[in-house]
Backbone atoms as SQL, in Angstrom:
CREATE TABLE atoms (id INTEGER PRIMARY KEY, chain TEXT, resi INTEGER, resn TEXT, atom TEXT, x REAL, y REAL, z REAL);
INSERT INTO atoms VALUES
  (1, 'A', 1, 'UNK', 'N', 80.306, 113.600, 78.479),
  (2, 'A', 1, 'UNK', 'CA', 81.098, 113.457, 77.304),
  (3, 'A', 1, 'UNK', 'C', 80.398, 112.627, 76.219),
  (4, 'A', 2, 'UNK', 'N', 79.646, 111.592, 76.544),
  (5, 'A', 2, 'UNK', 'CA', 78.974, 110.843, 75.480),
  (6, 'A', 2, 'UNK', 'C', 78.028, 111.705, 74.639),
  (7, 'A', 3, 'UNK', 'N', 77.321, 112.634, 75.282),
  (8, 'A', 3, 'UNK', 'CA', 76.424, 113.502, 74.527),
  (9, 'A', 3, 'UNK', 'C', 77.216, 114.427, 73.612),
  (10, 'A', 4, 'UNK', 'N', 78.361, 114.887, 74.102),
  (11, 'A', 4, 'UNK', 'CA', 79.211, 115.759, 73.294),
  (12, 'A', 4, 'UNK', 'C', 79.756, 115.000, 72.088),
  (13, 'A', 5, 'UNK', 'N', 80.175, 113.756, 72.286),
  (14, 'A', 5, 'UNK', 'CA', 80.709, 112.959, 71.188),
  (15, 'A', 5, 'UNK', 'C', 79.607, 112.629, 70.182),
  (16, 'A', 6, 'UNK', 'N', 78.415, 112.330, 70.671),
  (17, 'A', 6, 'UNK', 'CA', 77.333, 111.993, 69.748),
  (18, 'A', 6, 'UNK', 'C', 76.866, 113.203, 68.948),
  (19, 'A', 7, 'UNK', 'N', 77.178, 114.424, 69.407),
  (20, 'A', 7, 'UNK', 'CA', 76.787, 115.609, 68.660),
  (21, 'A', 7, 'UNK', 'C', 77.782, 115.957, 67.556),
  (22, 'A', 8, 'UNK', 'N', 78.888, 115.230, 67.475),
  (23, 'A', 8, 'UNK', 'CA', 79.878, 115.487, 66.433),
  (24, 'A', 8, 'UNK', 'C', 79.435, 114.874, 65.119),
  (25, 'A', 9, 'UNK', 'N', 80.321, 114.915, 64.153),
  (26, 'A', 9, 'UNK', 'CA', 80.002, 114.397, 62.821),
  (27, 'A', 9, 'UNK', 'C', 80.178, 112.892, 62.729),
  (28, 'A', 10, 'UNK', 'N', 80.003, 112.196, 63.824),
  (29, 'A', 10, 'UNK', 'CA', 80.116, 110.740, 63.842),
  (30, 'A', 10, 'UNK', 'C', 78.739, 110.085, 63.768),
  (31, 'A', 11, 'UNK', 'N', 77.786, 110.737, 63.125),
  (32, 'A', 11, 'UNK', 'CA', 76.388, 110.297, 63.130),
  (33, 'A', 11, 'UNK', 'C', 76.197, 108.826, 62.776),
  (34, 'A', 12, 'UNK', 'N', 76.890, 108.261, 61.763),
  (35, 'A', 12, 'UNK', 'CA', 76.666, 106.844, 61.478),
  (36, 'A', 12, 'UNK', 'C', 77.188, 105.919, 62.573),
  (37, 'A', 13, 'UNK', 'N', 78.041, 106.421, 63.435),
  (38, 'A', 13, 'UNK', 'CA', 78.689, 105.582, 64.431),
  (39, 'A', 13, 'UNK', 'C', 78.164, 105.835, 65.833),
  (40, 'A', 14, 'UNK', 'N', 76.951, 106.341, 65.965),
  (41, 'A', 14, 'UNK', 'CA', 76.408, 106.690, 67.288),
  (42, 'A', 14, 'UNK', 'C', 76.382, 105.494, 68.243),
  (43, 'A', 15, 'UNK', 'N', 76.097, 104.274, 67.813),
  (44, 'A', 15, 'UNK', 'CA', 76.131, 103.179, 68.784),
  (45, 'A', 15, 'UNK', 'C', 77.515, 102.944, 69.392),
  (46, 'A', 16, 'UNK', 'N', 78.550, 103.490, 68.778),
  (47, 'A', 16, 'UNK', 'CA', 79.897, 103.278, 69.269),
  (48, 'A', 16, 'UNK', 'C', 80.424, 104.498, 70.036),
  (49, 'A', 17, 'UNK', 'N', 79.553, 105.255, 70.651),
  (50, 'A', 17, 'UNK', 'CA', 79.962, 106.443, 71.388),
  (51, 'A', 17, 'UNK', 'C', 80.889, 106.071, 72.534),
  (52, 'A', 18, 'UNK', 'N', 80.624, 104.980, 73.208),
  (53, 'A', 18, 'UNK', 'CA', 81.483, 104.538, 74.295),
  (54, 'A', 18, 'UNK', 'C', 82.890, 104.228, 73.819),
  (55, 'A', 19, 'UNK', 'N', 82.992, 103.682, 72.614),
  (56, 'A', 19, 'UNK', 'CA', 84.300, 103.392, 72.038),
  (57, 'A', 19, 'UNK', 'C', 85.089, 104.683, 71.833),
  (58, 'A', 20, 'UNK', 'N', 84.442, 105.701, 71.285),
  (59, 'A', 20, 'UNK', 'CA', 85.116, 106.971, 71.023),
  (60, 'A', 20, 'UNK', 'C', 85.418, 107.717, 72.322),
  (61, 'A', 21, 'UNK', 'N', 84.569, 107.598, 73.317),
  (62, 'A', 21, 'UNK', 'CA', 84.860, 108.197, 74.625),
  (63, 'A', 21, 'UNK', 'C', 86.068, 107.509, 75.256),
  (64, 'A', 22, 'UNK', 'N', 86.181, 106.219, 75.082),
  (65, 'A', 22, 'UNK', 'CA', 87.347, 105.492, 75.585),
  (66, 'A', 22, 'UNK', 'C', 88.631, 105.907, 74.893),
  (67, 'A', 23, 'UNK', 'N', 88.555, 106.163, 73.591),
  (68, 'A', 23, 'UNK', 'CA', 89.732, 106.648, 72.863),
  (69, 'A', 23, 'UNK', 'C', 90.157, 108.005, 73.404),
  (70, 'A', 24, 'UNK', 'N', 89.198, 108.875, 73.663),
  (71, 'A', 24, 'UNK', 'CA', 89.525, 110.203, 74.199),
  (72, 'A', 24, 'UNK', 'C', 90.213, 110.101, 75.562),
  (73, 'A', 25, 'UNK', 'N', 89.644, 109.324, 76.448),
  (74, 'A', 25, 'UNK', 'CA', 90.216, 109.218, 77.785),
  (75, 'A', 25, 'UNK', 'C', 91.569, 108.513, 77.783),
  (76, 'A', 26, 'UNK', 'N', 91.692, 107.460, 76.999),
  (77, 'A', 26, 'UNK', 'CA', 92.957, 106.726, 76.986),
  (78, 'A', 26, 'UNK', 'C', 94.057, 107.524, 76.303),
  (79, 'A', 27, 'UNK', 'N', 93.709, 108.395, 75.358),
  (80, 'A', 27, 'UNK', 'CA', 94.735, 109.223, 74.722),
  (81, 'A', 27, 'UNK', 'C', 95.354, 110.183, 75.727),
  (82, 'A', 28, 'UNK', 'N', 94.558, 110.700, 76.643),
  (83, 'A', 28, 'UNK', 'CA', 95.071, 111.579, 77.693),
  (84, 'A', 28, 'UNK', 'C', 96.074, 110.824, 78.562),
  (85, 'A', 29, 'UNK', 'N', 95.684, 109.656, 79.053),
  (86, 'A', 29, 'UNK', 'CA', 96.551, 108.907, 79.965),
  (87, 'A', 29, 'UNK', 'C', 97.778, 108.344, 79.267),
  (88, 'A', 30, 'UNK', 'N', 97.668, 107.997, 77.993),
  (89, 'A', 30, 'UNK', 'CA', 98.832, 107.517, 77.257),
  (90, 'A', 30, 'UNK', 'C', 99.864, 108.637, 77.102),
  (91, 'A', 31, 'UNK', 'N', 99.402, 109.826, 76.743),
  (92, 'A', 31, 'UNK', 'CA', 100.324, 110.962, 76.620),
  (93, 'A', 31, 'UNK', 'C', 100.927, 111.328, 77.970),
  (94, 'A', 32, 'UNK', 'N', 100.129, 111.257, 79.014),
  (95, 'A', 32, 'UNK', 'CA', 100.613, 111.558, 80.354),
  (96, 'A', 32, 'UNK', 'C', 101.690, 110.560, 80.778),
  (97, 'A', 33, 'UNK', 'N', 101.484, 109.296, 80.486),
  (98, 'A', 33, 'UNK', 'CA', 102.453, 108.260, 80.835),
  (99, 'A', 33, 'UNK', 'C', 103.770, 108.442, 80.096),
  (100, 'A', 34, 'UNK', 'N', 103.693, 108.859, 78.841),
  (101, 'A', 34, 'UNK', 'CA', 104.902, 109.000, 78.040),
  (102, 'A', 34, 'UNK', 'C', 105.714, 110.247, 78.384),
  (103, 'A', 35, 'UNK', 'N', 105.114, 111.234, 79.018),
  (104, 'A', 35, 'UNK', 'CA', 105.813, 112.504, 79.232),
  (105, 'A', 35, 'UNK', 'C', 106.093, 112.849, 80.689),
  (106, 'A', 36, 'UNK', 'N', 105.537, 112.147, 81.634),
  (107, 'A', 36, 'UNK', 'CA', 105.645, 112.563, 83.026),
  (108, 'A', 36, 'UNK', 'C', 107.094, 112.525, 83.528),
  (109, 'A', 37, 'UNK', 'N', 107.875, 111.555, 83.105),
  (110, 'A', 37, 'UNK', 'CA', 109.263, 111.492, 83.553),
  (111, 'A', 37, 'UNK', 'C', 110.092, 112.623, 82.959),
  (112, 'A', 38, 'UNK', 'N', 109.763, 113.030, 81.748),
  (113, 'A', 38, 'UNK', 'CA', 110.475, 114.147, 81.119),
  (114, 'A', 38, 'UNK', 'C', 110.188, 115.463, 81.851),
  (115, 'A', 39, 'UNK', 'N', 108.939, 115.639, 82.276),
  (116, 'A', 39, 'UNK', 'CA', 108.610, 116.841, 83.041),
  (117, 'A', 39, 'UNK', 'C', 109.349, 116.857, 84.369),
  (118, 'A', 40, 'UNK', 'N', 109.459, 115.713, 85.002),
  (119, 'A', 40, 'UNK', 'CA', 110.162, 115.636, 86.281),
  (120, 'A', 40, 'UNK', 'C', 111.643, 115.954, 86.111),
  (121, 'A', 41, 'UNK', 'N', 112.255, 115.430, 85.072),
  (122, 'A', 41, 'UNK', 'CA', 113.662, 115.730, 84.818),
  (123, 'A', 41, 'UNK', 'C', 113.859, 117.199, 84.471),
  (124, 'A', 42, 'UNK', 'N', 112.946, 117.754, 83.682),
  (125, 'A', 42, 'UNK', 'CA', 113.043, 119.166, 83.323),
  (126, 'A', 42, 'UNK', 'C', 112.895, 120.055, 84.553),
  (127, 'A', 43, 'UNK', 'N', 112.027, 119.679, 85.462),
  (128, 'A', 43, 'UNK', 'CA', 111.851, 120.483, 86.672),
  (129, 'A', 43, 'UNK', 'C', 113.085, 120.428, 87.563),
  (130, 'A', 44, 'UNK', 'N', 113.822, 119.338, 87.514),
  (131, 'A', 44, 'UNK', 'CA', 115.071, 119.262, 88.266),
  (132, 'A', 44, 'UNK', 'C', 116.136, 120.180, 87.676),
  (133, 'A', 45, 'UNK', 'N', 116.087, 120.399, 86.364),
  (134, 'A', 45, 'UNK', 'CA', 117.092, 121.218, 85.702),
  (135, 'A', 45, 'UNK', 'C', 116.766, 122.707, 85.723),
  (136, 'A', 46, 'UNK', 'N', 115.510, 123.073, 85.440),
  (137, 'A', 46, 'UNK', 'CA', 115.186, 124.501, 85.336),
  (138, 'A', 46, 'UNK', 'C', 114.361, 125.020, 86.499),
  (139, 'A', 47, 'UNK', 'N', 113.879, 124.153, 87.337),
  (140, 'A', 47, 'UNK', 'CA', 113.089, 124.576, 88.492),
  (141, 'A', 47, 'UNK', 'C', 111.636, 124.151, 88.376),
  (142, 'A', 48, 'UNK', 'N', 110.974, 124.074, 89.505),
  (143, 'A', 48, 'UNK', 'CA', 109.596, 123.591, 89.544),
  (144, 'A', 48, 'UNK', 'C', 108.598, 124.645, 89.054),
  (145, 'A', 49, 'UNK', 'N', 108.818, 125.898, 89.443),
  (146, 'A', 49, 'UNK', 'CA', 107.853, 126.938, 89.105),
  (147, 'A', 49, 'UNK', 'C', 107.687, 127.144, 87.591),
  (148, 'A', 50, 'UNK', 'N', 108.762, 127.253, 86.796),
  (149, 'A', 50, 'UNK', 'CA', 108.558, 127.400, 85.354),
  (150, 'A', 50, 'UNK', 'C', 107.843, 126.212, 84.718),
  (151, 'A', 51, 'UNK', 'N', 108.143, 125.019, 85.220),
  (152, 'A', 51, 'UNK', 'CA', 107.500, 123.822, 84.667),
  (153, 'A', 51, 'UNK', 'C', 106.009, 123.823, 84.996),
  (154, 'A', 52, 'UNK', 'N', 105.665, 124.147, 86.229),
  (155, 'A', 52, 'UNK', 'CA', 104.256, 124.166, 86.618),
  (156, 'A', 52, 'UNK', 'C', 103.496, 125.244, 85.849),
  (157, 'A', 53, 'UNK', 'N', 104.069, 126.436, 85.714),
  (158, 'A', 53, 'UNK', 'CA', 103.388, 127.519, 84.998),
  (159, 'A', 53, 'UNK', 'C', 103.224, 127.199, 83.513),
  (160, 'A', 54, 'UNK', 'N', 104.251, 126.621, 82.907),
  (161, 'A', 54, 'UNK', 'CA', 104.149, 126.221, 81.497),
  (162, 'A', 54, 'UNK', 'C', 103.090, 125.142, 81.316),
  (163, 'A', 55, 'UNK', 'N', 103.099, 124.168, 82.199),
  (164, 'A', 55, 'UNK', 'CA', 102.125, 123.078, 82.103),
  (165, 'A', 55, 'UNK', 'C', 100.708, 123.595, 82.294),
  (166, 'A', 56, 'UNK', 'N', 100.504, 124.485, 83.256),
  (167, 'A', 56, 'UNK', 'CA', 99.165, 125.014, 83.486),
  (168, 'A', 56, 'UNK', 'C', 98.669, 125.848, 82.307),
  (169, 'A', 57, 'UNK', 'N', 99.551, 126.641, 81.709),
  (170, 'A', 57, 'UNK', 'CA', 99.160, 127.424, 80.533),
  (171, 'A', 57, 'UNK', 'C', 98.775, 126.511, 79.370),
  (172, 'A', 58, 'UNK', 'N', 99.561, 125.460, 79.149),
  (173, 'A', 58, 'UNK', 'CA', 99.247, 124.523, 78.067),
  (174, 'A', 58, 'UNK', 'C', 97.947, 123.779, 78.334),
  (175, 'A', 59, 'UNK', 'N', 97.674, 123.448, 79.594),
  (176, 'A', 59, 'UNK', 'CA', 96.425, 122.763, 79.926),
  (177, 'A', 59, 'UNK', 'C', 95.232, 123.683, 79.697),
  (178, 'A', 60, 'UNK', 'N', 95.372, 124.945, 80.054),
  (179, 'A', 60, 'UNK', 'CA', 94.280, 125.907, 79.822),
  (180, 'A', 60, 'UNK', 'C', 93.988, 126.014, 78.330),
  (181, 'A', 61, 'UNK', 'N', 95.024, 126.129, 77.529),
  (182, 'A', 61, 'UNK', 'CA', 94.834, 126.242, 76.080),
  (183, 'A', 61, 'UNK', 'C', 94.229, 124.970, 75.500),
  (184, 'A', 62, 'UNK', 'N', 94.696, 123.804, 75.954),
  (185, 'A', 62, 'UNK', 'CA', 94.161, 122.557, 75.406),
  (186, 'A', 62, 'UNK', 'C', 92.716, 122.326, 75.845),
  (187, 'A', 63, 'UNK', 'N', 92.366, 122.711, 77.062),
  (188, 'A', 63, 'UNK', 'CA', 90.974, 122.578, 77.496),
  (189, 'A', 63, 'UNK', 'C', 90.062, 123.535, 76.727),
  (190, 'A', 64, 'UNK', 'N', 90.566, 124.721, 76.472),
  (191, 'A', 64, 'UNK', 'CA', 89.797, 125.686, 75.680),
  (192, 'A', 64, 'UNK', 'C', 89.589, 125.154, 74.259),
  (193, 'A', 65, 'UNK', 'N', 90.640, 124.582, 73.670),
  (194, 'A', 65, 'UNK', 'CA', 90.496, 124.025, 72.321),
  (195, 'A', 65, 'UNK', 'C', 89.606, 122.782, 72.322),
  (196, 'A', 66, 'UNK', 'N', 89.597, 122.027, 73.414),
  (197, 'A', 66, 'UNK', 'CA', 88.698, 120.875, 73.514),
  (198, 'A', 66, 'UNK', 'C', 87.245, 121.333, 73.447),
  (199, 'A', 67, 'UNK', 'N', 86.933, 122.393, 74.158),
  (200, 'A', 67, 'UNK', 'CA', 85.565, 122.894, 74.149),
  (201, 'A', 67, 'UNK', 'C', 85.149, 123.477, 72.818),
  (202, 'A', 68, 'UNK', 'N', 86.102, 123.982, 72.039),
  (203, 'A', 68, 'UNK', 'CA', 85.784, 124.582, 70.746),
  (204, 'A', 68, 'UNK', 'C', 85.897, 123.608, 69.580),
  (205, 'A', 69, 'UNK', 'N', 86.339, 122.393, 69.836),
  (206, 'A', 69, 'UNK', 'CA', 86.529, 121.421, 68.755),
  (207, 'A', 69, 'UNK', 'C', 85.198, 121.001, 68.152),
  (208, 'A', 70, 'UNK', 'N', 85.192, 120.878, 66.845),
  (209, 'A', 70, 'UNK', 'CA', 84.004, 120.435, 66.118),
  (210, 'A', 70, 'UNK', 'C', 84.178, 119.042, 65.521),
  (211, 'A', 71, 'UNK', 'N', 85.406, 118.525, 65.565),
  (212, 'A', 71, 'UNK', 'CA', 85.673, 117.203, 65.008),
  (213, 'A', 71, 'UNK', 'C', 86.269, 116.296, 66.082),
  (214, 'A', 72, 'UNK', 'N', 86.149, 115.010, 65.842),
  (215, 'A', 72, 'UNK', 'CA', 86.702, 114.047, 66.781),
  (216, 'A', 72, 'UNK', 'C', 88.222, 114.127, 66.807),
  (217, 'A', 73, 'UNK', 'N', 88.841, 114.370, 65.676),
  (218, 'A', 73, 'UNK', 'CA', 90.291, 114.501, 65.613),
  (219, 'A', 73, 'UNK', 'C', 90.766, 115.681, 66.467),
  (220, 'A', 74, 'UNK', 'N', 90.053, 116.790, 66.426),
  (221, 'A', 74, 'UNK', 'CA', 90.396, 117.940, 67.259),
  (222, 'A', 74, 'UNK', 'C', 90.277, 117.631, 68.737),
  (223, 'A', 75, 'UNK', 'N', 89.275, 116.840, 69.098),
  (224, 'A', 75, 'UNK', 'CA', 89.122, 116.430, 70.490),
  (225, 'A', 75, 'UNK', 'C', 90.295, 115.568, 70.947),
  (226, 'A', 76, 'UNK', 'N', 90.690, 114.625, 70.109),
  (227, 'A', 76, 'UNK', 'CA', 91.785, 113.726, 70.465),
  (228, 'A', 76, 'UNK', 'C', 93.094, 114.500, 70.588),
  (229, 'A', 77, 'UNK', 'N', 93.354, 115.410, 69.666),
  (230, 'A', 77, 'UNK', 'CA', 94.594, 116.191, 69.721),
  (231, 'A', 77, 'UNK', 'C', 94.628, 117.050, 70.977),
  (232, 'A', 78, 'UNK', 'N', 93.518, 117.674, 71.320),
  (233, 'A', 78, 'UNK', 'CA', 93.509, 118.515, 72.523),
  (234, 'A', 78, 'UNK', 'C', 93.662, 117.678, 73.791),
  (235, 'A', 79, 'UNK', 'N', 93.117, 116.479, 73.824),
  (236, 'A', 79, 'UNK', 'CA', 93.303, 115.602, 74.992),
  (237, 'A', 79, 'UNK', 'C', 94.748, 115.096, 75.085),
  (238, 'A', 80, 'UNK', 'N', 95.376, 114.832, 73.942),
  (239, 'A', 80, 'UNK', 'CA', 96.769, 114.404, 73.951),
  (240, 'A', 80, 'UNK', 'C', 97.661, 115.534, 74.460),
  (241, 'A', 81, 'UNK', 'N', 97.410, 116.757, 74.009),
  (242, 'A', 81, 'UNK', 'CA', 98.192, 117.908, 74.480),
  (243, 'A', 81, 'UNK', 'C', 97.973, 118.096, 75.981),
  (244, 'A', 82, 'UNK', 'N', 96.738, 117.965, 76.431),
  (245, 'A', 82, 'UNK', 'CA', 96.441, 118.113, 77.851),
  (246, 'A', 82, 'UNK', 'C', 97.164, 117.043, 78.665),
  (247, 'A', 83, 'UNK', 'N', 97.163, 115.821, 78.212),
  (248, 'A', 83, 'UNK', 'CA', 97.849, 114.756, 78.923),
  (249, 'A', 83, 'UNK', 'C', 99.359, 114.908, 78.890),
  (250, 'A', 84, 'UNK', 'N', 99.884, 115.384, 77.768),
  (251, 'A', 84, 'UNK', 'CA', 101.331, 115.546, 77.644),
  (252, 'A', 84, 'UNK', 'C', 101.857, 116.655, 78.548),
  (253, 'A', 85, 'UNK', 'N', 101.043, 117.662, 78.801),
  (254, 'A', 85, 'UNK', 'CA', 101.487, 118.782, 79.624),
  (255, 'A', 85, 'UNK', 'C', 101.004, 118.705, 81.063),
  (256, 'A', 86, 'UNK', 'N', 100.353, 117.638, 81.447),
  (257, 'A', 86, 'UNK', 'CA', 99.850, 117.545, 82.811),
  (258, 'A', 86, 'UNK', 'C', 100.946, 117.034, 83.733),
  (259, 'A', 87, 'UNK', 'N', 101.663, 117.980, 84.301),
  (260, 'A', 87, 'UNK', 'CA', 102.733, 117.626, 85.231),
  (261, 'A', 87, 'UNK', 'C', 102.382, 118.041, 86.650),
  (262, 'A', 88, 'UNK', 'N', 101.145, 118.405, 86.874),
  (263, 'A', 88, 'UNK', 'CA', 100.775, 118.996, 88.154),
  (264, 'A', 88, 'UNK', 'C', 100.882, 118.013, 89.313),
  (265, 'A', 89, 'UNK', 'N', 100.493, 116.779, 89.125),
  (266, 'A', 89, 'UNK', 'CA', 100.523, 115.814, 90.224),
  (267, 'A', 89, 'UNK', 'C', 101.947, 115.511, 90.657),
  (268, 'A', 90, 'UNK', 'N', 102.803, 115.228, 89.700),
  (269, 'A', 90, 'UNK', 'CA', 104.184, 114.907, 90.064),
  (270, 'A', 90, 'UNK', 'C', 104.919, 116.129, 90.593),
  (271, 'A', 91, 'UNK', 'N', 104.606, 117.306, 90.049),
  (272, 'A', 91, 'UNK', 'CA', 105.266, 118.519, 90.537),
  (273, 'A', 91, 'UNK', 'C', 104.794, 118.871, 91.944),
  (274, 'A', 92, 'UNK', 'N', 103.531, 118.639, 92.237),
  (275, 'A', 92, 'UNK', 'CA', 103.034, 118.906, 93.587),
  (276, 'A', 92, 'UNK', 'C', 103.710, 117.987, 94.595),
  (277, 'A', 93, 'UNK', 'N', 103.880, 116.729, 94.237),
  (278, 'A', 93, 'UNK', 'CA', 104.560, 115.798, 95.138),
  (279, 'A', 93, 'UNK', 'C', 106.047, 116.125, 95.272),
  (280, 'A', 94, 'UNK', 'N', 106.653, 116.583, 94.198),
  (281, 'A', 94, 'UNK', 'CA', 108.059, 116.981, 94.275),
  (282, 'A', 94, 'UNK', 'C', 108.227, 118.216, 95.151),
  (283, 'A', 95, 'UNK', 'N', 107.325, 119.181, 95.009),
  (284, 'A', 95, 'UNK', 'CA', 107.372, 120.362, 95.870),
  (285, 'A', 95, 'UNK', 'C', 107.175, 119.978, 97.322),
  (286, 'A', 96, 'UNK', 'N', 106.268, 119.069, 97.563),
  (287, 'A', 96, 'UNK', 'CA', 106.011, 118.621, 98.924),
  (288, 'A', 96, 'UNK', 'C', 107.245, 117.928, 99.506),
  (289, 'A', 97, 'UNK', 'N', 107.924, 117.155, 98.686),
  (290, 'A', 97, 'UNK', 'CA', 109.133, 116.496, 99.141),
  (291, 'A', 97, 'UNK', 'C', 110.229, 117.521, 99.458),
  (292, 'A', 98, 'UNK', 'N', 110.280, 118.613, 98.696),
  (293, 'A', 98, 'UNK', 'CA', 111.301, 119.633, 98.922),
  (294, 'A', 98, 'UNK', 'C', 111.083, 120.398, 100.219),
  (295, 'A', 99, 'UNK', 'N', 109.833, 120.559, 100.647),
  (296, 'A', 99, 'UNK', 'CA', 109.572, 121.398, 101.813),
  (297, 'A', 99, 'UNK', 'C', 109.357, 120.600, 103.100),
  (298, 'A', 100, 'UNK', 'N', 109.383, 119.275, 103.010),
  (299, 'A', 100, 'UNK', 'CA', 109.211, 118.459, 104.211),
  (300, 'A', 100, 'UNK', 'C', 110.499, 117.705, 104.520),
  (301, 'A', 101, 'UNK', 'N', 110.555, 117.168, 105.716),
  (302, 'A', 101, 'UNK', 'CA', 111.677, 116.304, 106.080),
  (303, 'A', 101, 'UNK', 'C', 111.127, 114.957, 106.544),
  (304, 'A', 102, 'UNK', 'N', 111.990, 114.099, 107.020),
  (305, 'A', 102, 'UNK', 'CA', 111.579, 112.736, 107.380),
  (306, 'A', 102, 'UNK', 'C', 110.592, 112.693, 108.543),
  (307, 'A', 103, 'UNK', 'N', 110.552, 113.733, 109.355),
  (308, 'A', 103, 'UNK', 'CA', 109.657, 113.711, 110.511),
  (309, 'A', 103, 'UNK', 'C', 108.204, 113.998, 110.142),
  (310, 'A', 104, 'UNK', 'N', 107.970, 114.828, 109.127),
  (311, 'A', 104, 'UNK', 'CA', 106.592, 115.184, 108.798),
  (312, 'A', 104, 'UNK', 'C', 106.176, 114.779, 107.381),
  (313, 'A', 105, 'UNK', 'N', 107.015, 114.066, 106.653),
  (314, 'A', 105, 'UNK', 'CA', 106.689, 113.673, 105.284),
  (315, 'A', 105, 'UNK', 'C', 105.482, 112.735, 105.191),
  (316, 'A', 106, 'UNK', 'N', 105.346, 111.698, 106.030),
  (317, 'A', 106, 'UNK', 'CA', 104.163, 110.834, 105.921),
  (318, 'A', 106, 'UNK', 'C', 102.848, 111.586, 106.147),
  (319, 'A', 107, 'UNK', 'N', 102.847, 112.483, 107.109),
  (320, 'A', 107, 'UNK', 'CA', 101.628, 113.256, 107.367),
  (321, 'A', 107, 'UNK', 'C', 101.326, 114.194, 106.205),
  (322, 'A', 108, 'UNK', 'N', 102.356, 114.818, 105.644),
  (323, 'A', 108, 'UNK', 'CA', 102.148, 115.738, 104.522),
  (324, 'A', 108, 'UNK', 'C', 101.634, 114.998, 103.293),
  (325, 'A', 109, 'UNK', 'N', 102.183, 113.828, 103.005),
  (326, 'A', 109, 'UNK', 'CA', 101.732, 113.066, 101.842),
  (327, 'A', 109, 'UNK', 'C', 100.319, 112.513, 102.025),
  (328, 'A', 110, 'UNK', 'N', 99.876, 112.362, 103.240),
  (329, 'A', 110, 'UNK', 'CA', 98.507, 111.891, 103.450),
  (330, 'A', 110, 'UNK', 'C', 97.481, 112.963, 103.094),
  (331, 'A', 111, 'UNK', 'N', 97.901, 114.230, 103.025),
  (332, 'A', 111, 'UNK', 'CA', 96.994, 115.310, 102.654),
  (333, 'A', 111, 'UNK', 'C', 96.882, 115.507, 101.137),
  (334, 'A', 112, 'UNK', 'N', 97.749, 114.895, 100.360),
  (335, 'A', 112, 'UNK', 'CA', 97.773, 115.105, 98.911),
  (336, 'A', 112, 'UNK', 'C', 96.454, 114.727, 98.229),
  (337, 'A', 113, 'UNK', 'N', 95.815, 113.584, 98.521),
  (338, 'A', 113, 'UNK', 'CA', 94.589, 113.241, 97.791),
  (339, 'A', 113, 'UNK', 'C', 93.342, 114.003, 98.228),
  (340, 'A', 114, 'UNK', 'N', 93.420, 114.784, 99.293),
  (341, 'A', 114, 'UNK', 'CA', 92.223, 115.471, 99.798),
  (342, 'A', 114, 'UNK', 'C', 91.651, 116.468, 98.792),
  (343, 'A', 115, 'UNK', 'N', 92.454, 117.373, 98.173),
  (344, 'A', 115, 'UNK', 'CA', 91.864, 118.290, 97.189),
  (345, 'A', 115, 'UNK', 'C', 91.237, 117.564, 95.998),
  (346, 'A', 116, 'UNK', 'N', 91.881, 116.478, 95.550),
  (347, 'A', 116, 'UNK', 'CA', 91.333, 115.708, 94.428),
  (348, 'A', 116, 'UNK', 'C', 89.979, 115.095, 94.794),
  (349, 'A', 117, 'UNK', 'N', 89.883, 114.572, 95.998),
  (350, 'A', 117, 'UNK', 'CA', 88.632, 113.974, 96.451),
  (351, 'A', 117, 'UNK', 'C', 87.533, 115.021, 96.588),
  (352, 'A', 118, 'UNK', 'N', 87.861, 116.167, 97.129),
  (353, 'A', 118, 'UNK', 'CA', 86.872, 117.239, 97.253),
  (354, 'A', 118, 'UNK', 'C', 86.413, 117.717, 95.887),
  (355, 'A', 119, 'UNK', 'N', 87.361, 117.922, 94.969),
  (356, 'A', 119, 'UNK', 'CA', 87.005, 118.392, 93.626),
  (357, 'A', 119, 'UNK', 'C', 86.152, 117.368, 92.881),
  (358, 'A', 120, 'UNK', 'N', 86.463, 116.090, 93.048),
  (359, 'A', 120, 'UNK', 'CA', 85.671, 115.049, 92.395),
  (360, 'A', 120, 'UNK', 'C', 84.262, 114.996, 92.968),
  (361, 'A', 121, 'UNK', 'N', 84.135, 115.179, 94.252),
  (362, 'A', 121, 'UNK', 'CA', 82.829, 115.151, 94.895),
  (363, 'A', 121, 'UNK', 'C', 81.975, 116.338, 94.467),
  (364, 'A', 122, 'UNK', 'N', 82.571, 117.519, 94.455),
  (365, 'A', 122, 'UNK', 'CA', 81.819, 118.726, 94.098),
  (366, 'A', 122, 'UNK', 'C', 81.540, 118.791, 92.603),
  (367, 'A', 123, 'UNK', 'N', 82.558, 118.478, 91.802),
  (368, 'A', 123, 'UNK', 'CA', 82.431, 118.625, 90.356),
  (369, 'A', 123, 'UNK', 'C', 81.702, 117.513, 89.723);
């Protein structure tokens, strides 16, 4: 990401690439923090599947727009949209809670971080 940010029109501010990368990452998590409870409540009202499919479609579009952005503002907006629509973690845990009971819930929840760890290692 630092190379991508330095290739933007921020040429006079190249020494501050880390600052702009921090703004990008924190904008994602700030939007995610502000919207995650709303996604959970919405999934309780309309169902988990529509919420997950809507969130995944919005994430695909925001990631595509992130890659096509030519300005820093476009990058920040696409990261905010991606963070605002990222309901996958909470929805996966909610689905897991719906399909397990008290006898197998601890074992099922111990498997949740495995895909994330594998993806982080490979990617």
